[in-house]
CSV table of C-alpha atoms in Angstrom, one decimal:
chain,number,residue,atom,x,y,z
A,1,MET,CA,47.5,96.7,66.5
A,2,ALA,CA,46.1,94.8,69.6
A,3,GLY,CA,43.7,97.4,70.9
A,4,SER,CA,46.2,100.3,71.0
A,5,ARG,CA,44.7,102.2,68.2
A,6,LEU,CA,41.3,102.7,69.7
A,7,GLY,CA,40.3,104.8,72.8
A,8,PRO,CA,38.8,103.0,75.8
A,9,MET,CA,35.3,103.8,74.7
A,10,THR,CA,35.5,102.5,71.2
A,11,THR,CA,34.4,98.8,71.2
A,12,THR,CA,33.4,96.4,68.5
A,13,ALA,CA,29.7,97.4,69.2
A,14,ASP,CA,30.7,101.1,68.6
A,15,LEU,CA,32.2,100.3,65.2
A,16,ARG,CA,29.2,98.3,64.3
A,17,ALA,CA,27.0,101.3,65.2
A,18,VAL,CA,29.1,103.7,63.1
A,19,VAL,CA,28.9,101.6,60.0
A,20,GLU,CA,25.1,101.1,60.5
A,21,THR,CA,24.7,104.9,60.8
A,22,TYR,CA,26.9,105.5,57.7
A,23,TRP,CA,24.7,103.2,55.6
A,24,SER,CA,21.3,104.3,57.0
A,25,ALA,CA,22.3,107.9,56.4
A,26,ALA,CA,23.5,107.2,52.9
A,27,ASP,CA,20.3,105.4,52.1
A,28,ALA,CA,18.3,108.4,53.5
A,29,ARG,CA,20.5,111.0,51.8
A,30,ASP,CA,21.0,112.5,55.3
A,31,TRP,CA,24.4,114.0,54.5
A,32,ASP,CA,24.9,115.6,57.9
A,33,ALA,CA,24.5,112.3,59.7
A,34,PHE,CA,26.7,110.7,57.1
A,35,ALA,CA,29.4,113.4,57.5
A,36,ALA,CA,29.4,112.9,61.3
A,37,THR,CA,30.8,109.3,60.8
A,38,LEU,CA,33.8,110.6,58.8
A,39,ALA,CA,37.2,111.9,59.8
A,40,ASP,CA,38.2,115.1,58.1
A,41,GLU,CA,41.1,113.4,56.3
A,42,VAL,CA,39.0,110.3,55.2
A,43,LEU,CA,40.5,108.5,52.2
A,44,TYR,CA,38.1,106.7,49.8
A,45,ASP,CA,39.7,104.0,47.6
A,46,LEU,CA,38.3,102.0,44.7
A,47,PRO,CA,40.9,99.4,43.8
A,48,GLN,CA,39.0,98.1,40.7
A,49,THR,CA,39.1,101.5,38.9
A,50,ARG,CA,42.3,102.7,40.7
A,51,GLU,CA,40.4,105.8,41.9
A,52,ARG,CA,41.1,107.7,45.2
A,53,ILE,CA,39.2,110.5,46.8
A,54,ARG,CA,40.9,112.5,49.6
A,55,GLY,CA,39.1,114.4,52.4
A,56,LYS,CA,35.6,114.7,53.8
A,57,GLU,CA,34.4,117.5,51.6
A,58,ARG,CA,35.3,115.8,48.3
A,59,TYR,CA,33.9,112.5,49.5
A,60,LEU,CA,30.6,114.1,50.6
A,61,ARG,CA,30.4,115.8,47.2
A,62,PHE,CA,31.1,112.4,45.5
A,63,ASN,CA,28.2,110.8,47.4
A,64,ARG,CA,25.8,113.8,46.9
A,65,GLU,CA,26.5,113.9,43.2
A,66,TYR,CA,26.3,110.1,42.6
A,67,PRO,CA,23.6,109.7,40.0
A,68,GLY,CA,20.5,107.4,40.2
A,69,ASP,CA,17.8,106.6,42.6
A,70,TRP,CA,19.8,103.9,44.4
A,71,ARG,CA,18.9,102.3,47.7
A,72,VAL,CA,21.2,100.3,49.9
A,73,ARG,CA,20.8,97.7,52.7
A,74,VAL,CA,23.4,96.1,54.9
A,75,GLU,CA,23.7,92.3,54.7
A,76,GLN,CA,26.6,91.6,57.0
A,77,VAL,CA,28.9,93.5,59.4
A,78,VAL,CA,32.3,92.1,60.5
A,79,ALA,CA,33.5,94.5,63.2
A,80,ASP,CA,37.0,94.2,64.7
A,81,GLY,CA,37.3,96.6,67.7
A,82,GLN,CA,40.8,95.4,68.5
A,83,GLY,CA,42.0,96.2,65.0
A,84,GLY,CA,39.9,99.4,64.6
A,85,GLN,CA,38.5,98.1,61.3
A,86,ALA,CA,35.3,96.6,59.8
A,87,ALA,CA,34.2,94.8,56.7
A,88,VAL,CA,30.6,95.1,55.4
A,89,ARG,CA,28.5,93.4,52.7
A,90,THR,CA,25.7,95.5,51.2
A,91,ARG,CA,23.2,95.1,48.4
A,92,PHE,CA,22.4,98.1,46.2
A,93,THR,CA,19.3,98.4,44.1
A,94,ALA,CA,19.0,100.9,41.3
A,95,GLY,CA,16.6,100.8,38.3
A,96,GLY,CA,15.4,97.3,39.1
A,97,GLU,CA,18.9,96.0,39.1
A,98,GLU,CA,20.5,94.5,42.3
A,99,LEU,CA,24.3,94.9,42.9
A,100,PRO,CA,26.2,93.3,45.8
A,101,ALA,CA,29.1,95.4,47.2
A,102,ILE,CA,31.9,94.9,49.8
A,103,HIS,CA,33.4,97.7,51.9
A,104,PHE,CA,36.3,97.8,54.3
A,105,PHE,CA,36.5,100.6,56.9
A,106,VAL,CA,39.4,101.8,59.1
A,107,PHE,CA,38.6,103.9,62.2
A,108,ASP,CA,40.6,106.5,64.2
A,109,ALA,CA,40.7,106.4,68.0
A,110,ALA,CA,37.5,108.4,68.3
A,111,GLY,CA,35.6,105.8,66.1
A,112,ARG,CA,35.5,108.1,63.0
A,113,ILE,CA,36.1,106.5,59.6
A,114,THR,CA,39.5,107.3,58.2
A,115,GLU,CA,39.6,104.8,55.3
A,116,ILE,CA,36.9,103.3,53.1
A,117,THR,CA,37.8,100.7,50.4
A,118,ASP,CA,34.9,99.6,48.1
A,119,PHE,CA,34.6,96.6,45.8
A,120,TRP,CA,31.9,95.8,43.2
A,121,PRO,CA,32.2,92.2,42.2
A,122,GLU,CA,30.4,91.3,39.0
A,123,PRO,CA,28.9,88.0,37.9
A,124,TYR,CA,31.0,85.7,35.7
A,125,GLU,CA,30.7,82.2,34.2
A,126,PRO,CA,32.5,79.5,36.2
A,127,PRO,CA,35.5,77.8,34.5
A,128,ALA,CA,34.9,74.2,33.3
A,129,GLY,CA,36.2,71.2,35.3
A,130,ARG,CA,34.5,71.5,38.7
A,131,GLU,CA,30.9,70.5,37.8
A,132,HIS,CA,31.5,67.3,39.8
A,133,LEU,CA,32.0,69.3,43.0
A,134,ALA,CA,29.9,72.5,42.7
A,135,GLU,CA,26.2,73.0,42.5
A,136,ARG,CA,24.8,76.1,40.8
A,137,TYR,CA,22.0,78.3,42.2
B,1,MET,CA,25.1,87.1,68.2
B,2,ALA,CA,26.9,89.0,71.0
B,3,GLY,CA,29.5,86.4,72.0
B,4,SER,CA,27.1,83.6,72.5
B,5,ARG,CA,28.2,81.6,69.4
B,6,LEU,CA,31.8,81.1,70.4
B,7,GLY,CA,33.2,79.0,73.3
B,8,PRO,CA,35.1,80.8,76.1
B,9,MET,CA,38.5,80.0,74.5
B,10,THR,CA,37.7,81.3,71.0
B,11,THR,CA,38.8,85.0,70.8
B,12,THR,CA,39.4,87.4,68.0
B,13,ALA,CA,43.1,86.4,68.1
B,14,ASP,CA,42.1,82.7,67.8
B,15,LEU,CA,40.0,83.5,64.6
B,16,ARG,CA,42.9,85.5,63.2
B,17,ALA,CA,45.2,82.5,63.8
B,18,VAL,CA,42.8,80.1,62.1
B,19,VAL,CA,42.5,82.2,58.9
B,20,GLU,CA,46.3,82.7,58.9
B,21,THR,CA,46.8,78.9,59.1
B,22,TYR,CA,44.1,78.4,56.4
B,23,TRP,CA,46.0,80.7,54.0
B,24,SER,CA,49.6,79.6,54.8
B,25,ALA,CA,48.5,75.9,54.4
B,26,ALA,CA,46.8,76.6,51.1
B,27,ASP,CA,49.9,78.4,49.8
B,28,ALA,CA,52.1,75.5,50.9
B,29,ARG,CA,49.6,72.8,49.6
B,30,ASP,CA,49.6,71.4,53.1
B,31,TRP,CA,46.1,69.9,52.8
B,32,ASP,CA,46.2,68.2,56.2
B,33,ALA,CA,46.8,71.5,58.0
B,34,PHE,CA,44.2,73.1,55.7
B,35,ALA,CA,41.6,70.5,56.5
B,36,ALA,CA,42.2,70.9,60.3
B,37,THR,CA,40.8,74.5,60.0
B,38,LEU,CA,37.5,73.3,58.5
B,39,ALA,CA,34.3,72.0,60.0
B,40,ASP,CA,33.0,68.7,58.4
B,41,GLU,CA,29.9,70.5,57.1
B,42,VAL,CA,31.8,73.5,55.7
B,43,LEU,CA,29.9,75.4,53.0
B,44,TYR,CA,31.8,77.2,50.2
B,45,ASP,CA,30.0,79.9,48.3
B,46,LEU,CA,30.9,81.8,45.2
B,47,PRO,CA,28.2,84.4,44.7
B,48,GLN,CA,29.6,85.7,41.4
B,49,THR,CA,29.3,82.3,39.6
B,50,ARG,CA,26.4,81.1,41.9
B,51,GLU,CA,28.4,78.0,42.8
B,52,ARG,CA,28.2,76.2,46.1
B,53,ILE,CA,30.4,73.3,47.4
B,54,ARG,CA,29.1,71.4,50.4
B,55,GLY,CA,31.3,69.5,52.9
B,56,LYS,CA,35.0,69.2,53.8
B,57,GLU,CA,35.8,66.3,51.4
B,58,ARG,CA,34.5,68.1,48.3
B,59,TYR,CA,36.0,71.4,49.3
B,60,LEU,CA,39.4,69.8,49.9
B,61,ARG,CA,39.2,68.1,46.5
B,62,PHE,CA,38.2,71.5,44.9
B,63,ASN,CA,41.3,73.0,46.3
B,64,ARG,CA,43.6,70.1,45.5
B,65,GLU,CA,42.4,70.0,41.9
B,66,TYR,CA,42.5,73.7,41.4
B,67,PRO,CA,44.8,74.2,38.4
B,68,GLY,CA,47.8,76.4,38.1
B,69,ASP,CA,50.9,77.3,40.1
B,70,TRP,CA,49.2,80.0,42.1
B,71,ARG,CA,50.6,81.6,45.3
B,72,VAL,CA,48.6,83.6,47.9
B,73,ARG,CA,49.5,86.1,50.5
B,74,VAL,CA,47.2,87.7,53.1
B,75,GLU,CA,46.8,91.5,53.0
B,76,GLN,CA,44.3,92.3,55.7
B,77,VAL,CA,42.4,90.3,58.3
B,78,VAL,CA,39.3,91.7,60.0
B,79,ALA,CA,38.5,89.3,62.8
B,80,ASP,CA,35.2,89.6,64.8
B,81,GLY,CA,35.4,87.2,67.8
B,82,GLN,CA,32.0,88.4,69.2
B,83,GLY,CA,30.3,87.6,65.9
B,84,GLY,CA,32.3,84.4,65.2
B,85,GLN,CA,33.2,85.7,61.7
B,86,ALA,CA,36.1,87.3,59.8
B,87,ALA,CA,36.8,89.0,56.5
B,88,VAL,CA,40.1,88.7,54.7
B,89,ARG,CA,41.8,90.5,51.7
B,90,THR,CA,44.3,88.4,49.8
B,91,ARG,CA,46.4,88.7,46.7
B,92,PHE,CA,46.9,85.7,44.4
B,93,THR,CA,49.6,85.5,41.8
B,94,ALA,CA,49.5,83.0,38.9
B,95,GLY,CA,51.4,83.1,35.6
B,96,GLY,CA,52.7,86.6,36.2
B,97,GLU,CA,49.2,87.9,36.9
B,98,GLU,CA,48.1,89.3,40.2
B,99,LEU,CA,44.5,89.0,41.4
B,100,PRO,CA,43.0,90.5,44.5
B,101,ALA,CA,40.4,88.5,46.3
B,102,ILE,CA,38.0,88.9,49.3
B,103,HIS,CA,36.9,86.1,51.6
B,104,PHE,CA,34.3,86.0,54.4
B,105,PHE,CA,34.5,83.3,57.0
B,106,VAL,CA,32.0,82.0,59.6
B,107,PHE,CA,33.2,79.9,62.5
B,108,ASP,CA,31.6,77.3,64.9
B,109,ALA,CA,32.0,77.4,68.7
B,110,ALA,CA,35.3,75.4,68.4
B,111,GLY,CA,36.8,78.0,66.0
B,112,ARG,CA,36.5,75.7,62.9
B,113,ILE,CA,35.4,77.3,59.6
B,114,THR,CA,31.7,76.5,58.7
B,115,GLU,CA,31.2,79.0,55.9
B,116,ILE,CA,33.5,80.6,53.3
B,117,THR,CA,32.3,83.1,50.8
B,118,ASP,CA,34.8,84.2,48.1
B,119,PHE,CA,34.8,87.3,45.8
B,120,TRP,CA,37.0,88.0,42.8
B,121,PRO,CA,36.6,91.7,41.9
B,122,GLU,CA,37.8,92.5,38.4
B,123,PRO,CA,39.2,95.9,37.2
B,124,TYR,CA,36.8,98.2,35.3
B,125,GLU,CA,36.9,101.7,33.8
B,126,PRO,CA,35.4,104.4,36.0
B,127,PRO,CA,32.2,106.1,34.8
B,128,ALA,CA,32.6,109.7,33.5
B,129,GLY,CA,31.6,112.6,35.7
B,130,ARG,CA,33.8,112.3,38.8
B,131,GLU,CA,37.2,113.3,37.4
B,132,HIS,CA,36.9,116.6,39.5
B,133,LEU,CA,36.9,114.5,42.7
B,134,ALA,CA,38.9,111.4,42.1
B,135,GLU,CA,42.6,110.9,41.3
B,136,ARG,CA,43.7,107.7,39.4
B,137,TYR,CA,46.7,105.5,40.4
């Protein structure tokens, strides 16, 4: 990719600002600000459920309709201006429960989001045989 | 962070090369090449099992002892030279099964890996109520 996919004004700092706006707008249910971060042809992908949502209107509706009084805060942003992509770790809270999530973003030349891939990794018990190397927390 | 954490010779391309070496060496069981990507004080974190492994020697042993005839290939690298960090999507195969994984890396000023955080997101059934927006694949 090597820088060719982004316009001259779209830097790593720009991508970081876009994902920060995306999350603060989602947390505030400010769907106009949220929509402004998205390309019209945005593709939302959930590999764990094998679901895909195509286009800004459907994806906005998915978010507006999403049930529950959830809140979200950003934990880590890995922004790759050269590659026109970013990875984000967030923490969702809903009904007293806390859920970590991971999100990959791809951007167009104007810095709008064209692809979002979400992951929701669940807790599990470690397999036996590595207690001599790992500590639990 | 803004560039201050990395030395002048450690760019986004350098971080990308380090994670590619890390994964090709793991796939080839070339533990010397693998070890060369790691800082002595590397911290390995598995948030889903709440396990942590501290230090290069223990982490090498964890990898050498990991059971099974697994193979790994890299799907996506998001490299953030300014932030001294990267996120990677991989696909593991073992015993005919295919498992996607996600990895976050933090680097020191010399481009060695100081932190690795791994996630193994499992498939799950989508909740009802969004069939009008999502297609399945």
